[in-house]
Each structure stands twice: as structure tokens, then as C-alpha cells.
Amino acid sequence: MSVSLKIEKEYVQNSERVKSVDFHPSEPWILLSLYSGSLCIWNYQSQTVEKSFKITESPVRSAKFIAREQWIVAGGDDKFIRVYNYKTLEKIKEFEAHEDYIRCVAVHPTLPYVLSASDDKLIKLWDWEKGWECTQIFEGHSHYVMQVAFNPKDTLSFASSSLDGTIKAWNVGSPAPNFTLDGHLKGVNCVDYFTGGDEPKLVTGSDDFTAKVWDYHGKTCLQTLEGHKHNVTSVCAHPELPIIITGSEDGTICIWDACTYRLENTLNYDLGRVWDVGYKKGSNQIAFGCDNGTVVINISST
């Protein structure tokens, strides 16, 4: 039984290169982090920019809403983490977090924790209730750590992807990885937890032009998704729709059936390389950050 999808392009915001996208959980906002060193909150319903401000001269590769605090947290190439109140744009905190570029920040769903991943090969855990103290350093990767993601089913664990070609699983209380998944032929840019189905799975994307689905209890690769013609930069296993979404430097977005792993659709909005994919929980809206802007689409199962 193949999944039947209806895909509608909803909104496009043209801008300079977008490195990350993050939906606000309740407002019609997407947070964009830009290669130019700016952050932008785009209201995709009114098609207006709510806020736009420069935070550094270097690329900002990752930014996330911390909605329960009305904050934004961002990390970039100047090695700093910065936190702002998104209502007032007051700077809450700024500190040098790593010794090299920060590739990713991830916010814990309930606890006052932020993970950061860096080209210094380290992952760090920050506790904002302890004044943004670093409470754990995770060591084990031998190349740049490109992305980290909390496990939605066990939020004291997380996964990381690295240009060393591996994916590692961790617990927040231990500095060493629980285990390593190895199977991509080149560096791994992105990782996401796949919550559909019974067995716990991960999906990853690599510079070998493929994405892979893993059973992380069995520590095996279940499927290799082949269809992109360049590096896979972003992966997203949608928690409510039966799809996996991948974005690539080839400028395309691929939509895969999460049950059969069949390629269902290839989308191209002529916005250049795709750098990030995000979804809004409880909705069918998905956003892509690209070289030349952001596109929001609506996907529904028909």
C-alpha cells in the first residue's frame, strides 16, 4: 500500500542563504538563521518579517526557539552561543562555547538543557537554570560533529552525526557514547529520530549522496535511500505523517514513504542548495531553508 500525498506550495520568503529553520510551536513563525550572521523571524501567514537582526559577522548555522522562555538560542562560526528574548530582542546570554564552528544547537523538550555540536569534535550540554553552565562534555567523534538530536521517546538520550562517517548514541549523564553506527561511505551531515512504528529507528543523511534508516536497538541499517545527486544535508522523519523528508545540495527535496521507503516525490523550488528541513508539530506544514530563501509547503495524506 503506497502512501498518497497532496503537496501544496504555500509560501516563499526570498532571502540570503538560510542555514537553519525552526517553527514556533504556537505562533505562525519560522526562525531562520542566515549565513550572513543574522536571525530572522518570518511570519509565513502574513508573509512579513516580524524581526530581523544581525548577531555576528560570521555565519549562524543553527538557531532554535525556546518557546517556554520566549527565547531564541543560536550558534555560529564565531564559536559563541547567544540567547535572546524574541519579544524584546534583549540579549539574555552570550558566551564562547567551543573552540571551533558551532554546527548545531538542540533544545531539550522539557528540561532546561541545550546541546551544542562543533567542529572541535565535541558535544556540550548547557543548563540555563545553572547560568548556562556546561554540565557535560561528550567525546568520541574524530571529525566535525554536524548535528545532534534528542530522542523524543527517551529524552535523556540523543544521537549525533559526524564527518567521521559515524552516528553515535549517547545518554546526557555520560561523557562516552553508548554505541556507534557505521555504514555511510562519507561524512554524515544530519540525523533524526524516526518515531513511527515499533522498533526505534534513526534516519541519517550523508555526503555519499544517500540517506539511511537504522534500527538502533539492532544497530543495523534497514534501508538506504538513493535518489539525490549530491550531498544529503537534512533529514526529517515526520512524527505524524508516514513520510521521511530529505534535502540535498542538489537543490531537491525528496519525500519517501516511511513504511516501504519508496521515493514518492521529488520537489525543486529553484532556491539553490537545501540546508535544513523542519516541520510544525500538530500540522502538515514543512519548511525548507535554501541558498536563496525559505519555502513552506503543506503535505497531506489523501
mmCIF file of N, CA and C in Angstrom, residues 7-13 21 23 28-30 32 42-45 47 253 267 269 271 278-280 283-290 293-299:
data_model
loop_
_atom_site.group_PDB
_atom_site.id
_atom_site.type_symbol
_atom_site.label_atom_id
_atom_site.label_comp_id
_atom_site.label_asym_id
_atom_site.label_seq_id
_atom_site.Cartn_x
_atom_site.Cartn_y
_atom_site.Cartn_z
ATOM 1 N N ILE A 7 0.624 17.655 -2.113
ATOM 2 C CA ILE A 7 1.655 18.615 -1.740
ATOM 3 C C ILE A 7 1.318 19.962 -2.367
ATOM 4 N N GLU A 8 1.176 20.967 -1.508
ATOM 5 C CA GLU A 8 0.867 22.314 -1.998
ATOM 6 C C GLU A 8 1.928 23.285 -1.494
ATOM 7 N N LYS A 9 2.467 24.047 -2.427
ATOM 8 C CA LYS A 9 3.378 25.116 -2.023
ATOM 9 C C LYS A 9 2.543 26.249 -1.432
ATOM 10 N N GLU A 10 2.951 26.719 -0.255
ATOM 11 C CA GLU A 10 2.159 27.728 0.421
ATOM 12 C C GLU A 10 2.815 29.105 0.375
ATOM 13 N N TYR A 11 4.052 29.178 0.832
ATOM 14 C CA TYR A 11 4.686 30.481 0.983
ATOM 15 C C TYR A 11 6.161 30.375 0.622
ATOM 16 N N VAL A 12 6.685 31.452 0.050
ATOM 17 C CA VAL A 12 8.128 31.536 -0.202
ATOM 18 C C VAL A 12 8.624 32.871 0.321
ATOM 19 N N GLN A 13 9.711 32.819 1.076
ATOM 20 C CA GLN A 13 10.386 34.028 1.549
ATOM 21 C C GLN A 13 11.773 34.024 0.916
ATOM 22 N N VAL A 21 16.131 26.267 9.905
ATOM 23 C CA VAL A 21 14.727 26.694 10.036
ATOM 24 C C VAL A 21 14.151 26.032 11.291
ATOM 25 N N PHE A 23 10.237 26.026 13.395
ATOM 26 C CA PHE A 23 8.882 26.522 13.598
ATOM 27 C C PHE A 23 8.644 26.860 15.065
ATOM 28 N N PRO A 28 2.570 31.658 14.109
ATOM 29 C CA PRO A 28 2.850 31.325 12.700
ATOM 30 C C PRO A 28 4.210 31.852 12.254
ATOM 31 N N TRP A 29 5.234 31.463 12.986
ATOM 32 C CA TRP A 29 6.579 31.997 12.791
ATOM 33 C C TRP A 29 7.553 30.885 12.457
ATOM 34 N N ILE A 30 8.524 31.223 11.607
ATOM 35 C CA ILE A 30 9.696 30.378 11.393
ATOM 36 C C ILE A 30 10.931 31.211 11.721
ATOM 37 N N LEU A 32 14.719 31.755 11.140
ATOM 38 C CA LEU A 32 15.729 31.472 10.124
ATOM 39 C C LEU A 32 17.082 31.953 10.640
ATOM 40 N N TRP A 42 10.197 35.009 10.543
ATOM 41 C CA TRP A 42 9.312 35.228 9.396
ATOM 42 C C TRP A 42 7.914 34.726 9.745
ATOM 43 N N ASN A 43 6.929 35.621 9.611
ATOM 44 C CA ASN A 43 5.528 35.229 9.769
ATOM 45 C C ASN A 43 5.041 34.738 8.418
ATOM 46 N N TYR A 44 4.883 33.404 8.297
ATOM 47 C CA TYR A 44 4.555 32.836 6.988
ATOM 48 C C TYR A 44 3.082 32.993 6.645
ATOM 49 N N GLN A 45 2.239 33.338 7.618
ATOM 50 C CA GLN A 45 0.830 33.586 7.277
ATOM 51 C C GLN A 45 0.649 34.978 6.686
ATOM 52 N N GLN A 47 3.104 36.753 5.580
ATOM 53 C CA GLN A 47 4.171 36.973 4.598
ATOM 54 C C GLN A 47 5.020 38.192 4.946
ATOM 55 N N ILE A 253 14.252 18.270 -2.777
ATOM 56 C CA ILE A 253 13.688 17.690 -1.561
ATOM 57 C C ILE A 253 13.013 16.396 -1.979
ATOM 58 N N LEU A 267 10.863 17.272 -5.140
ATOM 59 C CA LEU A 267 10.437 18.662 -5.268
ATOM 60 C C LEU A 267 11.656 19.537 -5.522
ATOM 61 N N TYR A 269 12.232 23.811 -5.894
ATOM 62 C CA TYR A 269 11.654 25.155 -5.947
ATOM 63 C C TYR A 269 12.646 26.195 -6.459
ATOM 64 N N LEU A 271 15.509 27.257 -5.457
ATOM 65 C CA LEU A 271 16.074 28.158 -4.456
ATOM 66 C C LEU A 271 17.510 27.772 -4.102
ATOM 67 N N GLY A 278 12.405 21.487 8.352
ATOM 68 C CA GLY A 278 11.730 21.487 9.652
ATOM 69 C C GLY A 278 10.242 21.315 9.474
ATOM 70 N N TYR A 279 9.580 20.826 10.518
ATOM 71 C CA TYR A 279 8.129 20.658 10.465
ATOM 72 C C TYR A 279 7.509 21.302 11.697
ATOM 73 N N LYS A 280 6.214 21.623 11.583
ATOM 74 C CA LYS A 280 5.478 22.145 12.726
ATOM 75 C C LYS A 280 4.664 21.012 13.323
ATOM 76 N N SER A 283 0.750 19.836 12.733
ATOM 77 C CA SER A 283 0.285 20.417 11.464
ATOM 78 C C SER A 283 0.934 19.657 10.319
ATOM 79 N N ASN A 284 0.522 19.983 9.114
ATOM 80 C CA ASN A 284 1.103 19.357 7.928
ATOM 81 C C ASN A 284 2.100 20.279 7.237
ATOM 82 N N GLN A 285 2.526 21.318 7.937
ATOM 83 C CA GLN A 285 3.419 22.288 7.315
ATOM 84 C C GLN A 285 4.878 21.895 7.513
ATOM 85 N N ILE A 286 5.622 22.030 6.423
ATOM 86 C CA ILE A 286 7.045 21.691 6.405
ATOM 87 C C ILE A 286 7.774 22.863 5.747
ATOM 88 N N ALA A 287 8.933 23.207 6.288
ATOM 89 C CA ALA A 287 9.722 24.319 5.741
ATOM 90 C C ALA A 287 11.099 23.826 5.325
ATOM 91 N N PHE A 288 11.628 24.463 4.278
ATOM 92 C CA PHE A 288 12.975 24.172 3.787
ATOM 93 C C PHE A 288 13.760 25.470 3.740
ATOM 94 N N GLY A 289 14.975 25.436 4.295
ATOM 95 C CA GLY A 289 15.872 26.572 4.184
ATOM 96 C C GLY A 289 16.889 26.311 3.089
ATOM 97 N N CYS A 290 17.050 27.269 2.197
ATOM 98 C CA CYS A 290 17.856 27.069 0.987
ATOM 99 C C CYS A 290 18.816 28.243 0.782
ATOM 100 N N GLY A 293 16.496 31.362 0.068
ATOM 101 C CA GLY A 293 15.288 31.643 0.818
ATOM 102 C C GLY A 293 14.679 30.419 1.449
ATOM 103 N N THR A 294 13.415 30.574 1.814
ATOM 104 C CA THR A 294 12.673 29.550 2.555
ATOM 105 C C THR A 294 11.363 29.278 1.836
ATOM 106 N N VAL A 295 10.968 28.028 1.797
ATOM 107 C CA VAL A 295 9.665 27.651 1.239
ATOM 108 C C VAL A 295 8.909 26.854 2.291
ATOM 109 N N VAL A 296 7.619 27.142 2.434
ATOM 110 C CA VAL A 296 6.740 26.362 3.294
ATOM 111 C C VAL A 296 5.756 25.628 2.408
ATOM 112 N N ILE A 297 5.640 24.320 2.643
ATOM 113 C CA ILE A 297 4.671 23.522 1.890
ATOM 114 C C ILE A 297 3.718 22.859 2.870
ATOM 115 N N ASN A 298 2.584 22.435 2.339
ATOM 116 C CA ASN A 298 1.601 21.697 3.118
ATOM 117 C C ASN A 298 1.486 20.313 2.489
ATOM 118 N N ILE A 299 1.739 19.277 3.283
ATOM 119 C CA ILE A 299 1.643 17.907 2.796
ATOM 120 C C ILE A 299 0.518 17.216 3.549
#
